[in-house]
Coordinates of C-alpha atoms and ligand atoms in Angstrom, one line a residue:
X1 CA 0.0 0.0 0.0
X2 CA 1.4 3.4 -1.0
X3 CA 2.5 5.4 2.0
X4 CA 1.2 9.0 1.3
X5 CA 2.9 10.8 4.1
X6 CA 4.4 13.5 1.9
X7 CA 1.1 15.4 1.3
X8 CA 0.2 15.0 4.9
X9 CA 3.7 16.4 5.8
X10 CA 3.1 19.5 3.6
X11 CA -0.2 20.2 5.4
X12 CA 1.4 19.6 8.8
X13 CA 4.2 22.1 8.0
X14 CA 1.6 24.8 7.3
X15 CA -0.2 24.0 10.6
X16 CA 3.0 24.0 12.5
X17 CA 3.9 27.5 11.2
X18 CA 0.6 28.9 12.5
X19 CA 1.8 27.9 16.0
X20 CA 4.9 30.0 15.7
X21 CA 7.1 26.9 15.6
X22 CA 10.1 26.6 13.3
X23 CA 9.8 23.2 11.5
X24 CA 13.5 23.1 10.6
X25 CA 14.4 23.4 14.3
X26 CA 12.0 20.7 15.2
X27 CA 13.5 18.4 12.6
X28 CA 17.1 19.2 13.7
X29 CA 16.2 18.4 17.3
X30 CA 14.5 15.1 16.3
X31 CA 17.7 14.1 14.4
X32 CA 19.9 15.0 17.4
X33 CA 17.8 13.0 19.9
X34 CA 19.6 10.2 21.6
X35 CA 18.0 7.3 23.5
X36 CA 19.9 4.7 25.3
X37 CA 18.6 1.1 25.2
X38 CA 19.3 -1.4 28.0
X39 CA 21.4 -4.6 27.5
X40 CA 18.9 -6.4 29.7
X41 CA 16.1 -5.6 27.4
X42 CA 17.5 -8.0 24.8
X43 CA 17.8 -11.0 27.1
X44 CA 15.1 -13.2 28.6
X45 CA 13.3 -12.0 31.7
X46 CA 10.3 -13.1 33.6
X47 CA 8.3 -12.7 36.7
X48 CA 8.7 -14.3 40.1
X49 CA 6.4 -17.0 38.7
X50 CA 8.9 -18.1 36.2
X51 CA 11.2 -17.1 33.3
X52 CA 9.7 -16.4 29.8
X53 CA 12.1 -17.8 27.2
X54 CA 12.1 -16.5 23.6
X55 CA 14.0 -18.1 20.8
X56 CA 16.8 -15.7 19.7
X57 CA 17.1 -13.9 23.0
X58 CA 20.6 -12.6 23.7
X59 CA 22.8 -14.3 26.3
X60 CA 26.2 -12.8 25.9
X61 CA 27.1 -9.1 26.0
X62 CA 28.2 -9.4 22.3
X63 CA 24.7 -10.6 21.4
X64 CA 23.1 -7.9 23.4
X65 CA 25.2 -5.3 21.7
X66 CA 24.5 -6.7 18.3
X67 CA 20.7 -6.5 19.0
X68 CA 21.0 -3.0 20.3
X69 CA 23.0 -2.0 17.2
X70 CA 20.0 -3.2 15.1
X71 CA 17.7 -0.9 17.0
X72 CA 20.1 2.0 16.3
X73 CA 20.4 1.0 12.6
X74 CA 16.7 1.2 12.1
X75 CA 15.8 4.2 14.3
X76 CA 19.1 6.2 14.0
X77 CA 18.6 7.6 17.5
X78 CA 19.7 4.8 19.8
X79 CA 23.5 5.0 19.7
X80 CA 24.4 3.7 23.2
X81 CA 23.7 0.7 25.4
X82 CA 23.3 0.7 29.2
X83 CA 25.0 -2.3 30.9
X84 CA 24.3 -4.2 34.1
X85 CA 27.6 -5.3 35.6
X86 CA 26.7 -8.8 37.0
X87 CA 24.5 -9.7 34.1
X88 CA 26.8 -8.6 31.3
X89 CA 30.4 -9.2 32.3
X90 CA 32.0 -12.5 33.0
X91 CA 35.7 -11.5 32.8
X92 CA 37.7 -8.4 32.4
X93 CA 38.0 -8.1 28.6
X94 CA 36.5 -4.6 28.7
X95 CA 38.8 -3.3 26.0
X96 CA 37.6 -6.0 23.6
X97 CA 33.9 -5.3 24.5
X98 CA 34.4 -1.6 24.0
X99 CA 36.0 -2.2 20.6
X100 CA 33.3 -4.6 19.6
X101 CA 30.6 -2.1 20.5
X102 CA 32.4 0.6 18.5
X103 CA 32.7 -1.8 15.5
X104 CA 28.9 -2.2 15.6
X105 CA 28.4 1.6 15.7
X106 CA 27.2 1.8 19.3
X107 CA 28.8 3.0 22.6
X108 CA 28.6 1.7 26.1
X109 CA 26.3 4.0 28.2
X110 CA 25.4 3.9 31.8
X111 CA 27.1 1.4 34.1
X112 CA 24.6 -0.3 36.5
X113 CA 26.2 -1.9 39.5
X114 CA 24.2 -4.7 41.0
X115 CA 23.9 -4.7 44.8
X116 CA 20.6 -6.5 45.0
X117 CA 20.8 -10.0 43.7
X118 CA 23.4 -11.6 46.1
X119 CA 21.9 -13.1 49.2
X120 CA 24.2 -11.1 51.4
X121 CA 22.0 -8.1 50.6
X122 CA 18.8 -9.7 51.9
X123 CA 18.7 -7.2 54.8
X124 CA 20.1 -4.3 52.8
X125 CA 23.2 -3.3 50.9
X126 CA 24.4 0.2 51.7
X127 CA 21.9 0.4 54.5
X128 CA 22.9 -2.9 56.1
X129 CA 23.8 -2.8 59.8
X130 CA 26.7 -5.2 59.1
X131 CA 29.7 -3.1 58.0
X132 CA 31.0 -6.1 56.0
X133 CA 28.0 -6.1 53.8
X134 CA 28.1 -2.3 53.3
X135 CA 31.7 -2.7 52.3
X136 CA 30.9 -5.4 49.8
X137 CA 28.3 -3.1 48.2
X138 CA 30.6 -0.1 48.1
X139 CA 33.5 -2.2 46.7
X140 CA 31.2 -3.5 43.9
X141 CA 30.3 0.1 43.1
X142 CA 34.0 1.1 43.1
X143 CA 34.7 -1.7 40.8
X144 CA 31.9 -0.5 38.6
X145 CA 33.6 2.9 38.4
X146 CA 36.7 1.1 37.1
X147 CA 34.6 -0.7 34.5
X148 CA 33.1 2.6 33.5
X149 CA 36.6 4.1 32.9
X150 CA 37.6 1.1 30.9
X151 CA 34.5 1.2 28.7
X152 CA 34.5 4.9 28.2
X153 CA 31.2 5.5 30.2
X154 CA 30.5 8.7 32.0
X155 CA 27.4 7.6 33.9
X156 CA 27.2 5.4 37.1
X157 CA 23.5 4.6 37.5
X158 CA 22.5 3.4 41.0
X159 CA 19.4 1.6 42.2
X160 CA 19.1 -0.1 45.6
X161 CA 16.6 -2.8 46.5
X162 CA 17.1 -1.8 50.2
X163 CA 14.1 -1.8 52.4
X164 CA 12.2 -3.7 55.1
X165 CA 9.2 -5.9 55.2
X166 CA 7.7 -5.2 58.6
X167 CA 7.3 -2.3 61.1
X168 CA 10.1 -2.4 63.7
X169 CA 12.4 -4.5 61.5
X170 CA 15.1 -1.7 61.4
X171 CA 15.9 1.8 62.2
X172 CA 15.0 4.2 59.3
X173 CA 17.5 6.9 60.4
X174 CA 20.4 4.6 61.0
X175 CA 19.9 3.1 57.5
X176 CA 19.7 6.6 56.0
X177 CA 23.0 7.6 57.6
X178 CA 24.7 4.4 56.4
X179 CA 23.4 5.0 52.8
X180 CA 24.7 8.6 52.9
X181 CA 28.2 7.4 54.0
X182 CA 28.4 4.7 51.4
X183 CA 27.2 7.0 48.6
X184 CA 29.7 9.7 49.5
X185 CA 32.5 7.1 49.4
X186 CA 31.5 6.0 45.9
X187 CA 30.9 9.6 44.7
X188 CA 34.4 10.6 45.9
X189 CA 36.0 7.8 43.8
X190 CA 34.4 8.9 40.5
X191 CA 36.8 10.4 38.0
X192 CA 36.1 14.0 36.8
X193 CA 33.4 13.9 34.1
X194 CA 31.6 10.9 35.6
X195 CA 28.1 11.5 36.9
X196 CA 26.2 9.5 39.5
X197 CA 22.5 8.9 39.0
X198 CA 20.4 8.0 42.0
X199 CA 17.2 6.1 41.3
X200 CA 14.3 5.9 43.7
X201 CA 11.5 3.3 43.9
X202 CA 8.7 3.2 46.5
X203 CA 8.0 -0.5 46.3
X204 CA 9.6 -3.9 45.4
X205 CA 11.2 -6.0 46.6
X206 CA 10.6 -4.7 50.1
X207 CA 6.9 -4.6 51.2
X208 CA 6.9 -2.2 54.1
X209 CA 9.5 0.6 53.3
X210 CA 12.2 1.2 50.8
X211 CA 15.2 3.3 51.8
X212 CA 15.2 5.5 48.7
X213 CA 11.5 5.7 48.2
X214 CA 10.9 8.9 46.3
X215 CA 12.5 11.7 44.3
X216 CA 12.9 13.8 47.4
X217 CA 15.1 11.2 49.1
X218 CA 17.1 10.7 46.0
X219 CA 17.5 14.5 45.7
X220 CA 18.7 14.8 49.3
X221 CA 21.3 12.1 48.8
X222 CA 22.4 13.7 45.5
X223 CA 22.7 17.1 47.2
X224 CA 24.8 15.6 50.0
X225 CA 27.2 13.9 47.6
X226 CA 28.0 16.9 45.4
X227 CA 27.4 18.6 42.0
X228 CA 27.9 15.5 39.9
X229 CA 25.2 13.4 41.6
X230 CA 21.7 13.7 40.1
X231 CA 18.3 12.1 40.3
X232 CA 17.2 9.4 37.9
X233 CA 13.4 9.3 37.3
X234 CA 12.2 5.8 36.4
X235 CA 8.7 6.4 35.1
X236 CA 7.5 3.1 36.6
X237 CA 8.6 4.0 40.1
X238 CA 5.7 6.1 41.3
X239 CA 2.4 5.4 42.9
X240 CA -0.7 5.6 40.8
X241 CA -1.9 9.2 40.3
X242 CA 1.5 10.8 41.1
X243 CA 2.2 13.8 38.9
X244 CA 5.5 12.8 37.3
X245 CA 5.8 15.8 35.0
X246 CA 5.7 18.0 38.1
X247 CA 8.5 16.1 39.6
X248 CA 10.5 16.4 36.3
X249 CA 9.8 20.2 36.2
X250 CA 10.9 20.6 39.9
X251 CA 14.1 18.6 39.4
X252 CA 14.9 20.5 36.2
X253 CA 14.5 23.8 38.0
X254 CA 16.8 22.6 40.7
X255 CA 19.3 21.5 38.1
X256 CA 19.3 17.9 39.5
X257 CA 17.5 15.9 36.8
X258 CA 20.1 13.4 35.7
X259 CA 18.2 11.0 33.6
X260 CA 15.2 8.8 32.9
X261 CA 14.4 5.2 32.8
X262 CA 11.6 5.1 30.3
X263 CA 8.8 2.5 30.8
X264 CA 5.2 2.5 31.8
X265 CA 3.2 0.8 34.5
X266 CA -0.4 0.1 35.1
X267 CA -0.4 -1.1 38.8
X268 CA 3.1 -1.4 40.1
X269 CA 5.4 -3.1 37.7
X270 CA 7.8 -1.0 35.6
X271 CA 8.4 -2.9 32.5
X272 CA 5.6 -2.0 30.2
X273 CA 6.4 -0.1 27.0
X274 CA 6.7 3.6 27.6
X275 CA 3.5 5.4 26.5
X276 CA 1.6 2.2 26.1
X277 CA -0.8 2.9 29.0
X278 CA -0.5 6.6 29.5
X279 CA 0.9 8.4 26.4
X280 CA -0.5 11.8 27.5
X281 CA 1.7 11.6 30.6
X282 CA 4.8 10.9 28.4
X283 CA 3.9 13.9 26.3
X284 CA 3.5 16.1 29.4
X285 CA 6.9 15.0 30.6
X286 CA 8.4 15.9 27.3
X287 CA 6.7 19.2 27.4
X288 CA 8.8 20.0 30.5
X289 CA 11.9 18.8 28.8
X290 CA 11.3 20.8 25.7
X291 CA 10.8 23.9 27.8
X292 CA 14.0 23.2 29.6
X293 CA 15.8 22.9 26.3
X294 CA 14.4 26.2 25.2
X295 CA 15.6 28.0 28.4
X296 CA 18.6 26.0 29.7
X297 CA 19.9 26.4 33.2
X298 CA 22.8 24.5 34.8
X299 CA 20.9 21.2 34.7
X300 CA 23.3 18.5 33.5
X301 CA 22.8 16.7 30.2
X302 CA 19.8 14.4 30.7
X303 CA 20.5 10.7 30.1
X304 CA 17.4 9.4 28.2
X305 CA 17.5 5.7 28.9
X306 CA 15.0 2.9 28.5
X307 CA 14.5 0.4 31.3
X308 CA 12.2 -2.3 30.0
X309 CA 12.5 -6.1 29.9
X310 CA 9.9 -7.4 27.6
X311 CA 8.2 -10.6 28.6
X312 CA 5.5 -11.2 26.0
X313 CA 6.7 -8.9 23.3
X314 CA 9.5 -9.7 20.8
X315 CA 12.5 -7.9 22.3
X316 CA 14.1 -6.0 19.4
X317 CA 10.7 -5.0 17.9
X318 CA 9.5 -3.9 21.3
X319 CA 12.6 -1.8 21.7
X320 CA 12.1 -0.2 18.2
X321 CA 8.5 0.5 19.1
X322 CA 9.6 2.1 22.4
X323 CA 12.1 4.4 20.7
X324 CA 9.4 5.5 18.2
X325 CA 7.0 6.2 21.1
X326 CA 9.6 8.5 22.7
X327 CA 10.2 10.3 19.3
X328 CA 6.5 10.9 19.0
X329 CA 6.2 12.4 22.5
X330 CA 9.2 14.6 21.8
X331 CA 7.8 15.8 18.5
X332 CA 4.4 16.6 19.9
X333 CA 5.9 18.5 22.8
X334 CA 7.8 20.7 20.4
X335 CA 4.5 21.6 18.6
X336 CA 2.9 23.3 21.6
X337 CA 1.9 26.8 20.6
X338 CA 3.9 28.5 23.4
X339 CA 2.6 32.1 22.6
X340 CA -1.0 31.0 22.9
X341 CA -0.3 29.0 26.0
X342 CA 1.5 31.9 27.7
X343 CA -1.4 34.2 26.8
X344 CA -4.0 31.7 28.2
X345 CA -2.0 31.2 31.3
X346 CA -1.7 34.9 32.1
X347 CA -5.4 35.4 31.4
X348 CA -6.2 32.5 33.8
X349 CA -8.0 30.9 30.8
X350 CA -7.9 27.4 32.1
X351 CA -9.8 25.8 29.3
X352 CA -7.9 27.7 26.6
X353 CA -4.5 26.6 28.1
X354 CA -5.6 23.0 28.2
X355 CA -6.8 23.2 24.6
X356 CA -3.3 24.3 23.5
X357 CA -1.8 21.3 25.2
X358 CA -4.4 19.0 23.6
X359 CA -3.9 20.5 20.2
X360 CA -0.2 19.6 20.3
X361 CA -0.9 16.1 21.7
X362 CA -3.6 15.4 19.1
X363 CA -1.3 16.3 16.2
X364 CA -0.5 13.4 13.9
X365 CA 3.3 13.7 13.9
X366 CA 3.9 10.5 11.9
X367 CA 4.4 12.3 8.6
X368 CA 7.0 14.6 10.2
X369 CA 8.8 11.6 11.8
X370 CA 8.8 9.8 8.5
X371 CA 10.3 12.8 6.7
X372 CA 13.0 13.1 9.4
X373 CA 13.9 9.5 9.1
X374 CA 14.1 9.7 5.3
X375 CA 16.4 12.7 5.6
X376 CA 18.6 10.7 8.0
X377 CA 18.9 8.0 5.3
X378 CA 16.6 5.6 7.2
X379 CA 13.5 3.7 6.2
X380 CA 10.5 5.8 7.3
X381 CA 8.9 2.7 8.8
X382 CA 11.5 1.2 11.2
X383 CA 9.3 -1.6 12.5
X384 CA 8.3 -2.9 9.1
X385 CA 11.9 -2.5 7.8
X386 CA 13.2 -4.5 10.7
X387 CA 10.6 -7.2 10.4
X388 CA 11.5 -7.7 6.7
X389 CA 15.2 -7.5 7.3
X390 CA 15.4 -11.2 8.3
X391 CA 17.4 -10.5 11.4
X392 CA 14.9 -12.2 13.8
X393 CA 14.8 -15.3 11.7
X394 CA 18.5 -15.4 11.6
X395 CA 19.1 -15.1 15.4
X396 CA 16.2 -17.4 16.2
X397 CA 17.8 -20.1 14.1
X398 CA 21.4 -19.4 15.2
X399 CA 20.7 -18.9 18.9
X400 CA 17.6 -21.0 19.5
X401 CA 16.0 -21.0 23.0
X402 CA 18.5 -21.0 25.8
X403 CA 18.6 -20.9 29.5
X404 CA 20.9 -18.3 31.1
X405 CA 19.8 -15.5 28.8
X406 CA 18.4 -13.4 31.6
X407 CA 19.5 -11.4 34.6
X408 CA 17.5 -13.1 37.4
X409 CA 17.9 -16.7 36.7
X410 CA 15.7 -16.5 33.6
Ligands
PSV1 C1 14.6 -1.7 39.4 O1 13.2 -2.0 39.3 C2 15.1 -1.1 38.1 O2 14.3 -0.1 37.7 C3 16.5 -0.6 38.3 O3 16.8 0.4 37.4 C4 17.3 -1.8 37.9 O4 18.6 -1.6 37.5 C5 16.5 -2.3 36.7 O5 15.1 -2.1 37.2 C6 16.7 -3.8 36.4 O6 15.8 -4.2 35.4
MN2 MN1 15.0 1.6 36.5

């Protein structure tokens, strides 16, 4: 079927101009967008009820990088790959891994230490009352800094599963102080240019409390560490109804927004495709990011990372779909009529202001994205192009269905 996006694009350009938006700037920003995909998104995962194995899932870091490179090849905006230390590295051949990634046209992105899967951490890692366990966690993070140096990464991305299950189980304030001390030690070992991202999560695996439960706690720890520590917002790590775009705006204004883990959640899990359940929220988050790009302050460069481990979706296709959802939210956010919005806001025209947001959100940006891709030398339809490329058939045949392809015993 003929894809008639060109006439639609011409009409869209006219519409965009009436909003006081420069279409060439929008296109330039879409071409410069960079989204990091996670190595663990290419391997098998599962739930606590069991692993879900897919034929072709990656097991080795080389396979994960090869799959990530496919996502970059077809989208043009996913040039780096976040790694998880215990799931990705078996030896110390970091030079080889770095060179292999480069040969595929991707770079290693955020280094994610893992201080949650070893049983020693059952009662906490950096918050454990046992100094030996705290040291074990800190040493692993120090080692992760060395890996980052060897792989050319500038981001150390920290998440802690620390928490308790029952009232009275532990002393909140003692744990807070242990965490602060450990984070400071790690922070002080980072080389110049490296940034520490601190991720929060109000639930899982602990049931009663988590030690870094929300953005305010992450912000406080980041502040105490120093100017190169920032908050990482994982979209799935909020209670239902929480206003995430407000958190993003607040952190941007404080110049402490370090990065994102993109995903979506319906109840509590954090692995659904970003924008699949609440695309308007993703748009509203991007609206804050676009405003911050328009009027930059001293906020550090934001690391746009995906944190999704697909269970029922095919992994590479799911990742391409995710990247496209992020592009779409970014494009729509750039199409907000800022003059009209400002006028409505200052006149306290509540309905008018909301209509401006809805006009941008309801714009069909597909023709624009297709033209952008074409100008980048890409197929305008990345999902279709990937499906017909034969890559999935090839890896399904070559790799088959294997155990050991996942992080958590999958
Ligand atoms: C925890 O749920 C988390 O969001 C952290 O970022 C981990 O590193 C990641 O998921 C593991 O999938
Ligand atoms: Mn995350």
